[in-house]
PDB file of C-alpha atoms in Angstrom:
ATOM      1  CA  UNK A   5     -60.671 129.459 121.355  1.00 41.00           C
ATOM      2  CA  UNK A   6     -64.434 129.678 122.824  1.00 51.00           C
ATOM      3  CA  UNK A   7     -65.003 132.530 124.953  1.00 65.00           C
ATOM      4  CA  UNK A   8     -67.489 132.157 126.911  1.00 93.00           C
ATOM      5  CA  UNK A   9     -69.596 135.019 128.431  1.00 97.00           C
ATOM      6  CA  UNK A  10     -71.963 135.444 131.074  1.00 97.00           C
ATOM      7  CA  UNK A  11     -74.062 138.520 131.089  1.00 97.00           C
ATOM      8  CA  UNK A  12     -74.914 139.678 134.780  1.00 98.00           C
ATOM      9  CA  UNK A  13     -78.490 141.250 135.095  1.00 97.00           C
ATOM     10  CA  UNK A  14     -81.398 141.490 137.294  1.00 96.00           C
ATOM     11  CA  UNK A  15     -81.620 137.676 138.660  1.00 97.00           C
ATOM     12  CA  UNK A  16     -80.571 136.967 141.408  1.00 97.00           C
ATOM     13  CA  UNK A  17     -77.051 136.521 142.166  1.00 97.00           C
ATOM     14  CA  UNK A  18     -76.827 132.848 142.332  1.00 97.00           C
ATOM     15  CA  UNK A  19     -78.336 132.403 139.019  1.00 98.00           C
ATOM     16  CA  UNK A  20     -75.736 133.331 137.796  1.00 98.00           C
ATOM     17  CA  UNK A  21     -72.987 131.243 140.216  1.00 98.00           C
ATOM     18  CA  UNK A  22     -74.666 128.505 139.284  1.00 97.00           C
ATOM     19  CA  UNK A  23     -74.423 129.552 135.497  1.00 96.00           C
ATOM     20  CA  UNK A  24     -70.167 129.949 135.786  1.00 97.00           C
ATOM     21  CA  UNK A  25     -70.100 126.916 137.690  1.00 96.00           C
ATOM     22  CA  UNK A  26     -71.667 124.624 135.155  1.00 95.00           C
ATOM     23  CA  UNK A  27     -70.223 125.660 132.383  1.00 94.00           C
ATOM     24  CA  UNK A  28     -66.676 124.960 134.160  1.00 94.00           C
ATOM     25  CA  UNK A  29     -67.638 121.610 135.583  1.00 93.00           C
ATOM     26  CA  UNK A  30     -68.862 121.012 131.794  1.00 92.00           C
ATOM     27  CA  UNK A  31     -65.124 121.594 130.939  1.00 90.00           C
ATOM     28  CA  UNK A  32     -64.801 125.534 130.036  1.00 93.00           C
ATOM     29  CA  UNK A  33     -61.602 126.984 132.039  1.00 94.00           C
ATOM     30  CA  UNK A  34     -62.368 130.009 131.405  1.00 95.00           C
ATOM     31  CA  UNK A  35     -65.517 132.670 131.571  1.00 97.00           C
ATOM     32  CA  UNK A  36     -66.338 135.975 131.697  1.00 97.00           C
ATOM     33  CA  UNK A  37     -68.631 137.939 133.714  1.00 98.00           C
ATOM     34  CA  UNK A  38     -69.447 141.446 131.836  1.00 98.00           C
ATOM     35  CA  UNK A  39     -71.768 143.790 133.807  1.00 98.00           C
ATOM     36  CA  UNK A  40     -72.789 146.920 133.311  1.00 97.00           C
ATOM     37  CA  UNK A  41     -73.861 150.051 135.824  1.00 96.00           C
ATOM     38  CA  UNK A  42     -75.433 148.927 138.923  1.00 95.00           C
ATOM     39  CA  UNK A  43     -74.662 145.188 137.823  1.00 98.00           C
ATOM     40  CA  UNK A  44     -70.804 145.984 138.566  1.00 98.00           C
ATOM     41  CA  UNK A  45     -71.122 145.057 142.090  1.00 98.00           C
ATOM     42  CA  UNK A  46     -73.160 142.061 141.480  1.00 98.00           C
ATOM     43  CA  UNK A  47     -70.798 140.582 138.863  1.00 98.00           C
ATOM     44  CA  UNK A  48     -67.895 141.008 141.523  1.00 98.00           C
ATOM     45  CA  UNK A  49     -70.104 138.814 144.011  1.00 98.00           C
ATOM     46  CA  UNK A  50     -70.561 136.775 141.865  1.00 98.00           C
ATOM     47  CA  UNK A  51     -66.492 136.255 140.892  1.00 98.00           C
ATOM     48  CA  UNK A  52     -66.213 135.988 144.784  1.00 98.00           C
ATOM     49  CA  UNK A  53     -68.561 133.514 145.569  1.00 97.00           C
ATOM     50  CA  UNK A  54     -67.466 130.848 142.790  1.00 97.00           C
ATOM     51  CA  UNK A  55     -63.475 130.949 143.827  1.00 96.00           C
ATOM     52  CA  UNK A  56     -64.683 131.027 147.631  1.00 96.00           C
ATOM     53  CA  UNK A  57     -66.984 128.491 147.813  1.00 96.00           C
ATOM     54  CA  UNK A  58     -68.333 126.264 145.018  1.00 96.00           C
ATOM     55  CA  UNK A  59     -64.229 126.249 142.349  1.00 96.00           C
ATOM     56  CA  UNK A  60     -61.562 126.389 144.656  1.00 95.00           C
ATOM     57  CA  UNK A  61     -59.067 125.833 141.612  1.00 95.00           C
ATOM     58  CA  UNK A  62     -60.554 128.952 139.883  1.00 96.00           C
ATOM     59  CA  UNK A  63     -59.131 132.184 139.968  1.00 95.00           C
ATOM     60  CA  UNK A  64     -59.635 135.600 139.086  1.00 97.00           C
ATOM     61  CA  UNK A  65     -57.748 136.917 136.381  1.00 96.00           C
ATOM     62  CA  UNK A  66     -57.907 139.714 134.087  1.00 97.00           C
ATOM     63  CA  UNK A  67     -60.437 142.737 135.481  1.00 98.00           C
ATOM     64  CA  UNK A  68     -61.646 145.763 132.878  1.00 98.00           C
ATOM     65  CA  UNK A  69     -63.505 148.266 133.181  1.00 98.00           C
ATOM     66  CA  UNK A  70     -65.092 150.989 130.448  1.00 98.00           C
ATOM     67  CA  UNK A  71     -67.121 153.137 129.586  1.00 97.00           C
ATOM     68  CA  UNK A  72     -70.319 152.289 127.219  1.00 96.00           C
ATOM     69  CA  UNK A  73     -72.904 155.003 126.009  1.00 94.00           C
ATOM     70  CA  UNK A  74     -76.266 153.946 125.899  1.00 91.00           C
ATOM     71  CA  UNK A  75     -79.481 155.882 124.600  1.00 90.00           C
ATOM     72  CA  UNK A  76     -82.561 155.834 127.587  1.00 84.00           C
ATOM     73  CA  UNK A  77     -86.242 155.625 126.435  1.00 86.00           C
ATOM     74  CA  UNK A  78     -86.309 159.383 125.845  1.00 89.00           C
ATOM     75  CA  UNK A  79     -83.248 159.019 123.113  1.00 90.00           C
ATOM     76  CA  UNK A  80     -80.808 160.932 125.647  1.00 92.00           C
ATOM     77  CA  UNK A  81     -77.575 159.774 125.795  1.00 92.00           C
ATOM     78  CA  UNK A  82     -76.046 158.724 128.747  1.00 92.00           C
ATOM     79  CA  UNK A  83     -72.532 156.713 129.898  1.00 94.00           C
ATOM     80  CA  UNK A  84     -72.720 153.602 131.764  1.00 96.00           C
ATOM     81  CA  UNK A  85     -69.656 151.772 133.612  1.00 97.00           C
ATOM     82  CA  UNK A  86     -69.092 148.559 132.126  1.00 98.00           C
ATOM     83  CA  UNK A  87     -66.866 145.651 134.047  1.00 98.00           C
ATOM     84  CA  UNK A  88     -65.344 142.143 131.923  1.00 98.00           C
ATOM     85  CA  UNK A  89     -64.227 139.868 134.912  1.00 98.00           C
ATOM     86  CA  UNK A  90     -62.200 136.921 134.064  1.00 97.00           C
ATOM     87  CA  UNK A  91     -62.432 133.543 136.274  1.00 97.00           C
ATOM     88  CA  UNK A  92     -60.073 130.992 134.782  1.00 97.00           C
ATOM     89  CA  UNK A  93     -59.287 127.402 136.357  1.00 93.00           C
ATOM     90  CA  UNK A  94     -55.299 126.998 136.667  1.00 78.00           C
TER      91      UNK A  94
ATOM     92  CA  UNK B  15     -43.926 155.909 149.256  1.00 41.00           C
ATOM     93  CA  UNK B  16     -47.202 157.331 149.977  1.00 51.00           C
ATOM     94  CA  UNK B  17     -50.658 155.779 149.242  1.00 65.00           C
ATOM     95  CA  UNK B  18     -53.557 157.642 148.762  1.00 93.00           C
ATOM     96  CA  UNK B  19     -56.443 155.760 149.368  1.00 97.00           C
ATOM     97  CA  UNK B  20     -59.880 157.027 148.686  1.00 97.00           C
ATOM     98  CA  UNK B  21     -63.310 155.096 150.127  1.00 97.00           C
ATOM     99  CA  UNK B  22     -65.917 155.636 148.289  1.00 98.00           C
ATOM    100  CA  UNK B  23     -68.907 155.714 150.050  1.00 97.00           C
ATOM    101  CA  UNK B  24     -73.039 157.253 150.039  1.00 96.00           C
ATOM    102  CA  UNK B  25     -71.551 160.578 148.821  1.00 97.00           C
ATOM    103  CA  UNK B  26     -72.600 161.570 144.870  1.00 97.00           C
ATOM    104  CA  UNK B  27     -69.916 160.182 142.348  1.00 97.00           C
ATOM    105  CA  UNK B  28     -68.498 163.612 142.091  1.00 97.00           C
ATOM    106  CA  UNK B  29     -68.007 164.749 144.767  1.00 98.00           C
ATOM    107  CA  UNK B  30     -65.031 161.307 144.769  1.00 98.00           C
ATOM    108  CA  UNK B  31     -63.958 162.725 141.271  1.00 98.00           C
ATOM    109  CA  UNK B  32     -63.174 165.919 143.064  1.00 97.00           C
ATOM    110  CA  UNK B  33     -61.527 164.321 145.694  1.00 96.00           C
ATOM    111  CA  UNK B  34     -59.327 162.752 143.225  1.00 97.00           C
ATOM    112  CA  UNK B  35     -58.672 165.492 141.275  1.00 96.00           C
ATOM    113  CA  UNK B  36     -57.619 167.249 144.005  1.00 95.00           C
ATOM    114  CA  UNK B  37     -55.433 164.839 145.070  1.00 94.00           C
ATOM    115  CA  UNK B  38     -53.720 164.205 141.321  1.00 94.00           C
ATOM    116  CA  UNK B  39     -53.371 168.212 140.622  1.00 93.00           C
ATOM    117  CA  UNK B  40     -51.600 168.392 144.178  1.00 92.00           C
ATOM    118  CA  UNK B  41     -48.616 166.048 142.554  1.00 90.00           C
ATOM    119  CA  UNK B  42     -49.929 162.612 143.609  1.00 93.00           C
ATOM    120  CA  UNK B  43     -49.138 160.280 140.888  1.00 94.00           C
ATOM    121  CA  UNK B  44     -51.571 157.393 142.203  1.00 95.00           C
ATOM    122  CA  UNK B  45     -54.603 156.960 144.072  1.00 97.00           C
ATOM    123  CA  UNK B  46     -56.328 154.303 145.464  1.00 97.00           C
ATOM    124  CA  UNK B  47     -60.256 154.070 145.093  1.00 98.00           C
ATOM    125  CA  UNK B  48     -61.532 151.451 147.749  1.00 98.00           C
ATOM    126  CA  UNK B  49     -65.275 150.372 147.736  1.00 98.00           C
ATOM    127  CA  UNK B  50     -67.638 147.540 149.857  1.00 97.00           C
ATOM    128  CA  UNK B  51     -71.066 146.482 147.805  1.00 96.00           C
ATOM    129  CA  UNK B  52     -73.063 148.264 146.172  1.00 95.00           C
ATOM    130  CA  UNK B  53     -70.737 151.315 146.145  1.00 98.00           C
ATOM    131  CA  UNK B  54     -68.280 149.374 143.733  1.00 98.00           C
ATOM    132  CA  UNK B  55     -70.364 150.690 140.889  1.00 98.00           C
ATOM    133  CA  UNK B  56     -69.721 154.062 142.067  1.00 98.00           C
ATOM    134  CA  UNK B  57     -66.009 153.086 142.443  1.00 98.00           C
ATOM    135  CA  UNK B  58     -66.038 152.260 138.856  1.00 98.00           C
ATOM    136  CA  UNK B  59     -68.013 155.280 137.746  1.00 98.00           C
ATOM    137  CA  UNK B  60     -65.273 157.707 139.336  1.00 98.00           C
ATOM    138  CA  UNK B  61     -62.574 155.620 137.997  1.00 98.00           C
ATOM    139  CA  UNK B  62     -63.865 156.417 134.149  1.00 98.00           C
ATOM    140  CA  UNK B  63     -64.935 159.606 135.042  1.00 97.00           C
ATOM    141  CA  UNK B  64     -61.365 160.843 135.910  1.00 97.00           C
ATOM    142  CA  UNK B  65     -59.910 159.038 133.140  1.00 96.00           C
ATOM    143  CA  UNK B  66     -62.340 160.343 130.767  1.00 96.00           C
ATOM    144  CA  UNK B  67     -63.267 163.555 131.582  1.00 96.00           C
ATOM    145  CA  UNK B  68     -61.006 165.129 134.438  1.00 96.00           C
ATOM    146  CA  UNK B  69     -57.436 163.913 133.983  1.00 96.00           C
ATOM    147  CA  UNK B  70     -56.324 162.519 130.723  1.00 94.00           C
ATOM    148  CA  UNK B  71     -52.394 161.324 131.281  1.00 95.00           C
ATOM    149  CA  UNK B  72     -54.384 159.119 133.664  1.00 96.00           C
ATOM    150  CA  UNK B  73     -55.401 155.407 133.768  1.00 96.00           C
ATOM    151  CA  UNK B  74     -56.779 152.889 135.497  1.00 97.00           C
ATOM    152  CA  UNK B  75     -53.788 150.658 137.088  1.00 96.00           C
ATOM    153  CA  UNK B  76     -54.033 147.417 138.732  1.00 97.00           C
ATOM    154  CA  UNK B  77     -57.952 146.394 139.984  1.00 98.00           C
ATOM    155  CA  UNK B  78     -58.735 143.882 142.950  1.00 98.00           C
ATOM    156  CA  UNK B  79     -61.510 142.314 144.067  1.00 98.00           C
ATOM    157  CA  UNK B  80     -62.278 140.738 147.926  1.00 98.00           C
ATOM    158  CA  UNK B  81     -63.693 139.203 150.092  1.00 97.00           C
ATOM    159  CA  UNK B  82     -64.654 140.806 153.777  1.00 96.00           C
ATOM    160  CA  UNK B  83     -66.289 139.645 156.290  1.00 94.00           C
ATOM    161  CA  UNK B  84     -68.426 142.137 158.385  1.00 91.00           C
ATOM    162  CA  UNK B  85     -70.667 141.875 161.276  1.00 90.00           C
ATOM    163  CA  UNK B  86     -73.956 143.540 160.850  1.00 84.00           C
ATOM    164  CA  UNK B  87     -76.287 145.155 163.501  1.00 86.00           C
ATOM    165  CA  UNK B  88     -78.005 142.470 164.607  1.00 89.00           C
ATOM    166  CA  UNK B  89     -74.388 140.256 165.168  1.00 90.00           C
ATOM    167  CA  UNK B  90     -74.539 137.948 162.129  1.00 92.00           C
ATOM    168  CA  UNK B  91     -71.374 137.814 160.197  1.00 91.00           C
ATOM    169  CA  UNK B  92     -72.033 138.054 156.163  1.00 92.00           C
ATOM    170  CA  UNK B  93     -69.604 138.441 153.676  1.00 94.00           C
ATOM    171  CA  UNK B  94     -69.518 141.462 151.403  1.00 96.00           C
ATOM    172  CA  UNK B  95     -67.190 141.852 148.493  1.00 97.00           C
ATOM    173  CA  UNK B  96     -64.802 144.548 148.203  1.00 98.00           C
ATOM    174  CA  UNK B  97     -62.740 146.235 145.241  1.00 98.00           C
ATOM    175  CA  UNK B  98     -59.559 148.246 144.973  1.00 98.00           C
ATOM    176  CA  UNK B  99     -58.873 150.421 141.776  1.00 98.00           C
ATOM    177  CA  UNK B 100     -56.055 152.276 141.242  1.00 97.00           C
ATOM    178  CA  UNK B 101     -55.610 155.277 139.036  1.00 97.00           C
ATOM    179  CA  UNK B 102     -52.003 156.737 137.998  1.00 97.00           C
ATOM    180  CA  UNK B 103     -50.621 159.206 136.049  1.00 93.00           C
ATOM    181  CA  UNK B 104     -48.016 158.303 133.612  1.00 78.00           C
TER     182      UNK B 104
END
């Protein structure tokens, strides 16, 4: 089984529509979205935006959300919210 | 049966950690964390923050995501997405 992930960053949020949405017309029925910290909210725009407008047959499925720690430039740790967001065709 | 819903909103994340906290140590066995944009990060930061940190018998329950539509200030609808996390004690 291929699992195929899409990590949500600093482009701009269609980037990455356009990203789910190819790989699912190119066959894949299922992909994840895995954001972390401020990323969260545009990883669940993105989710929205796919099943509402471009893969009506697509659906959200399994959500998670974690915790990860990360070291900044001054080697202080720090935890960071992570989500994994599931969209799967029926 | 009672739902305790919590919108999370400009505030800092802890002061939504108290709230929760509060709410959980005053015998509520689930809350509700409800969040628009950006703020879903925070939503997801107080989520693992309780779980973590403040209240260990608890975990993260069921987690939706949404669509809304809103009507900004200058009257143009846009859509923003929305999540709902729930946190219960065992």
């Amino acid at each position: 089984m291929e699992e195929n992930i899409i990590y949500i960053g600093n482009k701009p949020v269609m980037n990455y529509v356009l990203a789910v949405v190819t790989q699912m017309n190119g066959g894949t029925d299922e992909v994840f979205l895995k954001a972390r910290g401020r990323a969260i909210s545009k990883a669940v725009d993105v989710a929205e935006i796919v099943r509402n407008r471009f893969i009506p047959e697509s659906d959200v499925g399994s959500i998670e959300i974690s915790t990860e720690e990360i070291t900044n430039n001054e080697d202080v740790q720090t935890n960071v919210s992570t989500i994994a967001i599931q969209i799967k065709k029926d």
